[in-house]
PDB file of C-alpha atoms in Angstrom:
ATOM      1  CA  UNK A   1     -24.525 -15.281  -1.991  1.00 68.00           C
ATOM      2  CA  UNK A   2     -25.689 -18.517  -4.333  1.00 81.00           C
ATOM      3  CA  UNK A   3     -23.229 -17.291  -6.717  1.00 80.00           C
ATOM      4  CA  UNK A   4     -20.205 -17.642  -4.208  1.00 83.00           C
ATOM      5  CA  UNK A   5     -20.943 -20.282  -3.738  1.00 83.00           C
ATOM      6  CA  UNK A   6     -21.225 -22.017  -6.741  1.00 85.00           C
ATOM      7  CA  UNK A   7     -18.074 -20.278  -8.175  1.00 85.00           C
ATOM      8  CA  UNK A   8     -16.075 -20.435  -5.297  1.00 86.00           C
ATOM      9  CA  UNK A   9     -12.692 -22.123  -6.382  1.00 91.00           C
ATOM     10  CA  UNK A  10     -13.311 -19.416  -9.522  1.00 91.00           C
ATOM     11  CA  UNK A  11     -13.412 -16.419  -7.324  1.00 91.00           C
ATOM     12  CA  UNK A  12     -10.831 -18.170  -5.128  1.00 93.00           C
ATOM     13  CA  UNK A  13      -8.504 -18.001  -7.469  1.00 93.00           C
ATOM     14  CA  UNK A  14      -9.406 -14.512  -8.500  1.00 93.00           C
ATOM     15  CA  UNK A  15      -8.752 -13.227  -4.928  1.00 95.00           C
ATOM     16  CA  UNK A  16      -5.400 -14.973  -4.877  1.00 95.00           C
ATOM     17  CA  UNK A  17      -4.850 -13.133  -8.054  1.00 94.00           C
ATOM     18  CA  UNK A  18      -5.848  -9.951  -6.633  1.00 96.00           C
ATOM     19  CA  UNK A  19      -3.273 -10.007  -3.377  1.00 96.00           C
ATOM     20  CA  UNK A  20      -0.499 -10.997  -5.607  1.00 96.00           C
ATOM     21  CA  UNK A  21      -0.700  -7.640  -7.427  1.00 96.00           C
ATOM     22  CA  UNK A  22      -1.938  -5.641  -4.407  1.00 96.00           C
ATOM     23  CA  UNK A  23       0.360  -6.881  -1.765  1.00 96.00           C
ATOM     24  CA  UNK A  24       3.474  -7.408  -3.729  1.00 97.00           C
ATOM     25  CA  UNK A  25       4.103  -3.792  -4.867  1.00 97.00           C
ATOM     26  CA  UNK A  26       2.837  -2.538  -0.984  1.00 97.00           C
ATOM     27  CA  UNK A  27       6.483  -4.894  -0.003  1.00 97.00           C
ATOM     28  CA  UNK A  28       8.160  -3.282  -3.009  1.00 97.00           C
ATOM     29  CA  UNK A  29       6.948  -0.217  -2.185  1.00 96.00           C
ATOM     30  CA  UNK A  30       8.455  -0.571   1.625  1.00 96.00           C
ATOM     31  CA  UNK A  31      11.648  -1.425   0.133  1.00 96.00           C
ATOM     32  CA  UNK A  32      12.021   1.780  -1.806  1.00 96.00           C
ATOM     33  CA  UNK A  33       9.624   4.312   0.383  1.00 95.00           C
ATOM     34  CA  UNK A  34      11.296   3.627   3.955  1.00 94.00           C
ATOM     35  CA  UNK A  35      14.932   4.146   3.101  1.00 93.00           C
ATOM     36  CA  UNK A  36      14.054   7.237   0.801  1.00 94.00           C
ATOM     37  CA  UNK A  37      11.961   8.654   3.683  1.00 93.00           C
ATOM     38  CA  UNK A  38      14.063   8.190   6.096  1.00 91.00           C
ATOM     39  CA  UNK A  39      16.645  10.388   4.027  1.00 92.00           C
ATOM     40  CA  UNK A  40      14.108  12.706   3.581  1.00 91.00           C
ATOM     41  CA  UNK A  41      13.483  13.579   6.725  1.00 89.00           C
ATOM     42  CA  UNK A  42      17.312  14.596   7.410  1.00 87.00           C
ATOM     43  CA  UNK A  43      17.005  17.346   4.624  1.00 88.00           C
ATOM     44  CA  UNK A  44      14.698  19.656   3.971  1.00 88.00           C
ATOM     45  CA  UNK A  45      15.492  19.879   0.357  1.00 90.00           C
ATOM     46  CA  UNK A  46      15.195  16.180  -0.388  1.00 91.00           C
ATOM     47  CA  UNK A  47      11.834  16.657   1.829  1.00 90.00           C
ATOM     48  CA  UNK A  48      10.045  18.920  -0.602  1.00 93.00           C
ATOM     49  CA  UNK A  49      11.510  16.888  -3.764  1.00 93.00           C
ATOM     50  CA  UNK A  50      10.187  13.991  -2.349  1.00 92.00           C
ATOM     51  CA  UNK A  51       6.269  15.571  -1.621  1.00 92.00           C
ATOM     52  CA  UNK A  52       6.646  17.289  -4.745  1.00 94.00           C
ATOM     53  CA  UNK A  53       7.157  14.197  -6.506  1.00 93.00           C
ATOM     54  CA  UNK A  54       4.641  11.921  -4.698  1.00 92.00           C
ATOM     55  CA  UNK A  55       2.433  14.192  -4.951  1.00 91.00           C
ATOM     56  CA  UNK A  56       2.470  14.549  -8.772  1.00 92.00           C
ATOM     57  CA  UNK A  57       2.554  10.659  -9.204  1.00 90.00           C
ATOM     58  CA  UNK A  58      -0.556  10.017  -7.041  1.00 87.00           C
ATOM     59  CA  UNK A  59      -2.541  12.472  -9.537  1.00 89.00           C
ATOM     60  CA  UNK A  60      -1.969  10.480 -12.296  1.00 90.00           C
ATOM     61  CA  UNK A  61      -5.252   8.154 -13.488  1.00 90.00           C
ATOM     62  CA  UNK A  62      -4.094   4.678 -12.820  1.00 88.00           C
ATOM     63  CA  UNK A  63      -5.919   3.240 -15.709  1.00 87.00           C
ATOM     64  CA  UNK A  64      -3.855   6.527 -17.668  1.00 90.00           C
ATOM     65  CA  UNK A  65      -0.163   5.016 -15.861  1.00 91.00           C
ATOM     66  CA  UNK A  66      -1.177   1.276 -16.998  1.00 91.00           C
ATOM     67  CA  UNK A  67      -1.586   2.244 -20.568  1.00 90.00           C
ATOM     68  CA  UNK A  68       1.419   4.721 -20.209  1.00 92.00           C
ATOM     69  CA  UNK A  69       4.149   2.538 -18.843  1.00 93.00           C
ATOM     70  CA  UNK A  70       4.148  -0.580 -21.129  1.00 92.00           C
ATOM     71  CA  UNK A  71       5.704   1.344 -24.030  1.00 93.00           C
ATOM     72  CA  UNK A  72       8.163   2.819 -21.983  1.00 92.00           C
ATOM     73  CA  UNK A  73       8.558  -0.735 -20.212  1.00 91.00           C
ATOM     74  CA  UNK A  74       8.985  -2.559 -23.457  1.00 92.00           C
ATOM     75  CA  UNK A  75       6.364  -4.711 -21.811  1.00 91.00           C
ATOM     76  CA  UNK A  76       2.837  -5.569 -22.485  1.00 88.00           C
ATOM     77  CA  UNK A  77      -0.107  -3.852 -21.653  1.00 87.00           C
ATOM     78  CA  UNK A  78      -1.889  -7.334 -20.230  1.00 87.00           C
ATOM     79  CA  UNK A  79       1.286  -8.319 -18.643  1.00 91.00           C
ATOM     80  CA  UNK A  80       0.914  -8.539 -14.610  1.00 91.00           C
ATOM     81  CA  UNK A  81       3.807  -6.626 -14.216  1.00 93.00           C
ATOM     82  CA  UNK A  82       2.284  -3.119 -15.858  1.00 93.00           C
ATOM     83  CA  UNK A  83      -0.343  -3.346 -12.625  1.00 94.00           C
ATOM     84  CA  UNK A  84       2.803  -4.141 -10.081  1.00 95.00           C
ATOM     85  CA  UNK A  85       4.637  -1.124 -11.823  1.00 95.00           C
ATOM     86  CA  UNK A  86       2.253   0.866 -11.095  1.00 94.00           C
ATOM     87  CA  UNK A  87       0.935   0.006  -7.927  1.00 96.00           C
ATOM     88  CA  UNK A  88       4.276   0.315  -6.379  1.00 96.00           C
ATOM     89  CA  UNK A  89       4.502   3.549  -8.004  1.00 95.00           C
ATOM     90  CA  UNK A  90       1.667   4.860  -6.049  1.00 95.00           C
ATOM     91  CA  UNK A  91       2.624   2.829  -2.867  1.00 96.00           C
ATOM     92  CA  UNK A  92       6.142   4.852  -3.038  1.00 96.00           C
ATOM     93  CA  UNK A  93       4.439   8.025  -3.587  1.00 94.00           C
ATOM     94  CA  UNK A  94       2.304   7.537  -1.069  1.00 94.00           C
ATOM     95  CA  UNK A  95       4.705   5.627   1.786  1.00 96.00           C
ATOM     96  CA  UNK A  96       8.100   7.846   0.602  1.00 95.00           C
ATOM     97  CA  UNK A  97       6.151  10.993   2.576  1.00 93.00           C
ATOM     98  CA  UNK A  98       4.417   9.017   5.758  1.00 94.00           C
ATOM     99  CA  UNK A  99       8.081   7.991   6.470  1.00 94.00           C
ATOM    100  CA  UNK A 100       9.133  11.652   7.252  1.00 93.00           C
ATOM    101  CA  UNK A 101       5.695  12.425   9.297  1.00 92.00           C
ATOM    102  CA  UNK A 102       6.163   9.232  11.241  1.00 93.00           C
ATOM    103  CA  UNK A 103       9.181  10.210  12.083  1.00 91.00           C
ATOM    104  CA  UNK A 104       7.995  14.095  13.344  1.00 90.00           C
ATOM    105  CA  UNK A 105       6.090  12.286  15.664  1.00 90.00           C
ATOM    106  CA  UNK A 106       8.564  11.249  17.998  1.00 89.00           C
ATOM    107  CA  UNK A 107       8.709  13.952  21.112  1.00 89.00           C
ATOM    108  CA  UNK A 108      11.781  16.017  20.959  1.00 89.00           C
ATOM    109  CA  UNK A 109      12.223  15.106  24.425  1.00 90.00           C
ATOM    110  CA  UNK A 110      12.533  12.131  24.045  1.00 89.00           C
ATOM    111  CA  UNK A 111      15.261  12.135  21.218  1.00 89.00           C
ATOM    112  CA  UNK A 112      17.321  14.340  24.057  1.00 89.00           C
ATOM    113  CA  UNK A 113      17.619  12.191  26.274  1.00 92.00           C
ATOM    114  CA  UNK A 114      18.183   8.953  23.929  1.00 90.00           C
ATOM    115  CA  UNK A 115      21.598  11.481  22.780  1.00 87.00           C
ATOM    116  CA  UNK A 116      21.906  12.718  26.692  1.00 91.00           C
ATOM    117  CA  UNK A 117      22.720   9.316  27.561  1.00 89.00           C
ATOM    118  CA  UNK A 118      24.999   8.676  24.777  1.00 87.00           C
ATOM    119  CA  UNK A 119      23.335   7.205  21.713  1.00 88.00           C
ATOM    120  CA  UNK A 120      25.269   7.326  18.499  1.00 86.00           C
ATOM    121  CA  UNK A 121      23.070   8.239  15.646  1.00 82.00           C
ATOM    122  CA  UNK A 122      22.636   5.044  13.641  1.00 83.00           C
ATOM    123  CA  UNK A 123      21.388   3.636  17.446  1.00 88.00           C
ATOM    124  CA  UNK A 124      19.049   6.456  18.285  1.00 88.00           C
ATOM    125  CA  UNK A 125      17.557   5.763  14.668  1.00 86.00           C
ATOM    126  CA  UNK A 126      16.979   2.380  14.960  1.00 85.00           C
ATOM    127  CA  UNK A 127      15.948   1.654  18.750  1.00 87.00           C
ATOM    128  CA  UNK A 128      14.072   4.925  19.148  1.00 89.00           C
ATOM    129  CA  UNK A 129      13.422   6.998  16.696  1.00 89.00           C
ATOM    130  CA  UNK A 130      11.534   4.025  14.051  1.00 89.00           C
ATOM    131  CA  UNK A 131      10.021   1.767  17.102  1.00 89.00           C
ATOM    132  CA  UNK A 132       8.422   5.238  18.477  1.00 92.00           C
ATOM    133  CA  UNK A 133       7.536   6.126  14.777  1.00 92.00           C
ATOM    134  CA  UNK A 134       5.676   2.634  13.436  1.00 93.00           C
ATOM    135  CA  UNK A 135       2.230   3.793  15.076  1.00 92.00           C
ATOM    136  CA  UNK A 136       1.772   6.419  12.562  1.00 93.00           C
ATOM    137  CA  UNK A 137       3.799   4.551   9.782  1.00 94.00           C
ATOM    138  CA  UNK A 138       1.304   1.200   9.986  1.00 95.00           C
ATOM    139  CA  UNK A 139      -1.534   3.466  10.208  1.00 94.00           C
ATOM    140  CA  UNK A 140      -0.400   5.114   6.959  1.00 95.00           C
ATOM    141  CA  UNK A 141       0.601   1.322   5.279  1.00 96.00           C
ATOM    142  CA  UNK A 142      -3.124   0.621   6.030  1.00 96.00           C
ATOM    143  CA  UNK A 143      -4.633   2.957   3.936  1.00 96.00           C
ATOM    144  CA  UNK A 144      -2.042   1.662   1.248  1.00 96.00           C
ATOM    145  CA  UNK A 145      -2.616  -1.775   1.309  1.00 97.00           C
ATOM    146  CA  UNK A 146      -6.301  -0.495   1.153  1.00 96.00           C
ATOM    147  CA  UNK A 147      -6.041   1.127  -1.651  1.00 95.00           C
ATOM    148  CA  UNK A 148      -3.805  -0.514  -3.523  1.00 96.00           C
ATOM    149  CA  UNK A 149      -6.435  -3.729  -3.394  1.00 96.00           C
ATOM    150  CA  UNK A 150      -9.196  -0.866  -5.045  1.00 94.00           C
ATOM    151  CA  UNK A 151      -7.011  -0.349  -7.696  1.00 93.00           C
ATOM    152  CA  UNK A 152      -6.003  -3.835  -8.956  1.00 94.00           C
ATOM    153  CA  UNK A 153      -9.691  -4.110  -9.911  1.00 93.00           C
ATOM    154  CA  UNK A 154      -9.122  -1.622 -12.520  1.00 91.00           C
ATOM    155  CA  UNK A 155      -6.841  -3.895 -14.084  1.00 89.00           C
ATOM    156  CA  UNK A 156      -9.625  -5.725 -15.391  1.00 88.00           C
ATOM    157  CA  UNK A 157     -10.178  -3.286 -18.006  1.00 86.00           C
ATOM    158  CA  UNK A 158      -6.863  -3.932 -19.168  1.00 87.00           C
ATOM    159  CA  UNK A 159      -7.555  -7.250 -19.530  1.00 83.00           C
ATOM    160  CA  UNK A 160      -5.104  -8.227 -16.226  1.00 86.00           C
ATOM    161  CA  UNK A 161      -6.846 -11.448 -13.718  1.00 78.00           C
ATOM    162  CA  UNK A 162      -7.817 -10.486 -10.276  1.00 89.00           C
ATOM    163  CA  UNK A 163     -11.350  -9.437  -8.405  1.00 91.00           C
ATOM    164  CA  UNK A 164     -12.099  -6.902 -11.264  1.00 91.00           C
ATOM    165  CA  UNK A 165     -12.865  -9.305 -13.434  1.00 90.00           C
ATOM    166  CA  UNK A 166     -16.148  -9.865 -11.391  1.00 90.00           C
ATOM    167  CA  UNK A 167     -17.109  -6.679 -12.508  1.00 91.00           C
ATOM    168  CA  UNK A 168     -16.114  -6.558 -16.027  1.00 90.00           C
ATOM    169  CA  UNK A 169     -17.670 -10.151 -16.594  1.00 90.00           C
ATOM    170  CA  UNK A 170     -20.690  -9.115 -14.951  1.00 90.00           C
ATOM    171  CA  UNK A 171     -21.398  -6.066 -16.945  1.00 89.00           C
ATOM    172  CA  UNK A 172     -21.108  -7.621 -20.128  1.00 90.00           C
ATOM    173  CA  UNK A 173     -23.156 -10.741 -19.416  1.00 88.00           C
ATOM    174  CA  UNK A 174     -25.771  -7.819 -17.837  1.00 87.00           C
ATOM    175  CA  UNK A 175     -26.081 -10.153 -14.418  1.00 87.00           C
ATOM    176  CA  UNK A 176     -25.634  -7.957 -11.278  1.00 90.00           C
ATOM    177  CA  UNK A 177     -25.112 -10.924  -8.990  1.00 90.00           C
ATOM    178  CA  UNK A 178     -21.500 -11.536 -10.273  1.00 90.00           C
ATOM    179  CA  UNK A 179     -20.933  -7.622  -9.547  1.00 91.00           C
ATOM    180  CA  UNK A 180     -22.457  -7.797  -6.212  1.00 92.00           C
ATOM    181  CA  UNK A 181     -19.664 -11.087  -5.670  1.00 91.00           C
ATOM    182  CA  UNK A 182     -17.191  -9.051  -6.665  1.00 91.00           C
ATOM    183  CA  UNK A 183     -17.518  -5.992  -3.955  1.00 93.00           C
ATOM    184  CA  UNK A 184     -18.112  -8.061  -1.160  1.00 94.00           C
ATOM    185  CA  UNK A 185     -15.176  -9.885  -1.866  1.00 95.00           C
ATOM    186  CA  UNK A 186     -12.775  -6.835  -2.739  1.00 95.00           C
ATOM    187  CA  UNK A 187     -14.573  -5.861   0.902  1.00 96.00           C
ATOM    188  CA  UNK A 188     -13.709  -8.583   2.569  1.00 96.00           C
ATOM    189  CA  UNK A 189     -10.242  -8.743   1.277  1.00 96.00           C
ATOM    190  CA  UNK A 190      -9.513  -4.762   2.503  1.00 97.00           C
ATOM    191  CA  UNK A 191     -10.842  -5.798   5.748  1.00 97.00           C
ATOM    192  CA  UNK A 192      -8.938  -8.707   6.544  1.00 97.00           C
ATOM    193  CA  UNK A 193      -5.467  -7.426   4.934  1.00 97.00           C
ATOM    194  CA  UNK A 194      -6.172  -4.238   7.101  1.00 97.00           C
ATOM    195  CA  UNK A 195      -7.096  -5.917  10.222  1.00 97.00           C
ATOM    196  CA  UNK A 196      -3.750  -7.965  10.087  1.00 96.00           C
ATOM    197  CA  UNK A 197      -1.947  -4.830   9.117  1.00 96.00           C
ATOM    198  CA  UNK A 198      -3.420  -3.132  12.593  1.00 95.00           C
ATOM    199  CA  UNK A 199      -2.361  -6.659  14.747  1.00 94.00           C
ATOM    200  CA  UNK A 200       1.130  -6.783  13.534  1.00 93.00           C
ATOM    201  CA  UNK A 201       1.463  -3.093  14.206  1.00 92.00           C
ATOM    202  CA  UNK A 202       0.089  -3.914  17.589  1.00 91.00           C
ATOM    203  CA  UNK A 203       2.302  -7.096  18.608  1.00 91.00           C
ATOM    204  CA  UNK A 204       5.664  -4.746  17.239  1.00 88.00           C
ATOM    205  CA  UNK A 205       3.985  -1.981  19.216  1.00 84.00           C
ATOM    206  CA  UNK A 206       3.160  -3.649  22.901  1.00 84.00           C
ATOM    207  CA  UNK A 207       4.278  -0.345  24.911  1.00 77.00           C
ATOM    208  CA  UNK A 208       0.398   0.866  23.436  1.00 71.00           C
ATOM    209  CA  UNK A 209      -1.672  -1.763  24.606  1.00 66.00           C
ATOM    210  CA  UNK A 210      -4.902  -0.296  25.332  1.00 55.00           C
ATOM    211  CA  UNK A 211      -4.725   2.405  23.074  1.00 54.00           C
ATOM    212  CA  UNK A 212      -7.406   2.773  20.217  1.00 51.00           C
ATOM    213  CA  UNK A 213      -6.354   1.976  16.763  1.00 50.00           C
TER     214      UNK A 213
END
């Protein structure tokens, strides 16, 4: 705790750091993973190209994927933009098949009646099918922006700023106190981004009030 304190504006500026490359490719991600899912879900074909393909990302080592894209990239391997790369790499993978399973959730029933009562298809998508579908979508962008904020501390060993430099710092200098900084921040970061994650998903979700997260 003494050392938070007396590096705060240090580790401050770490953490901002650290949600810069966590958060922006989680938006970047959205951008690309929603609209592909969503297409997804309409064919079955595209559906098991998509899994297939997510699922072969995700097993790549990110420390493997930031030394592997710079040379492709023409970029360098300390550059910020290798970690965003690859984060929203992994944020695709992993939001590009939530999209589809969101979507299964919505009763059957239910997307009767919205087309019994005369709802083209571009309206039954967007007033019932997604609202109905976000509960199981933010729960899935959770775990996302969760781990996406684990990962960017293993751009440390790649010499890229953030959180993970705590740890990298504090195993060469041999003093566990920086270390200990380190995880209880990265803690305290997943907590908070999650928590807000879970409220927003709540105030665009006010038909489950009183439901569990």
């Amino acid at each position: 705790m003494r050392y938070l304190i007396d590096n705060f504006d240090e580790i401050a500026g770490y953490a901002r750091t650290h949600l810069y490359l966590a958060l922006l490719p989680l938006l970047l991600g959205l951008a690309i993973a929603v609209p592909a899912g969503a297409l997804a879900s309409r064919a079955r074909w595209l559906r098991r190209i998509t899994t297939t393909a997510a699922s072969i990302a995700y097993t790549i080592p990110s420390l493997a994927l930031f030394v592997i894209l710079p040379p492709l990239l023409n970029i360098g391997v300390i550059d910020p933009l290798n970690v965003v790369i690859a984060l929203t790499i992994y944020s695709v993978a992993l939001l590009v098949t939530a999209v589809p399973t969101a979507l299964d959730s919505v009763p059957a029933e239910t997307l009767d009646a919205a087309d019994a009562i005369g709802y083209t298809r571009l309206r039954r998508v967007l007033t019932v099918e997604f609202p109905l579908a976000l509960p199981v979508f933010v729960a899935n962008l959770r775990v996302v922006a969760v781990t996406n904020i684990s990962m960017v501390t293993v751009g440390a060993l790649i010499g890229v700023g953030g959180l993970g430099k705590l740890f990298t710092q504090g195993y060469q200098r041999d003093y566990p106190d920086e270390i200990i900084a380190g995880i209880l921040v990265v803690l305290v970061l997943a907590l908070i981004v999650d928590r807000l994650l879970y409220v927003l998903g709540r105030l665009a979700t006010p038909w489950l009030k009183g439901h569990a997260a």
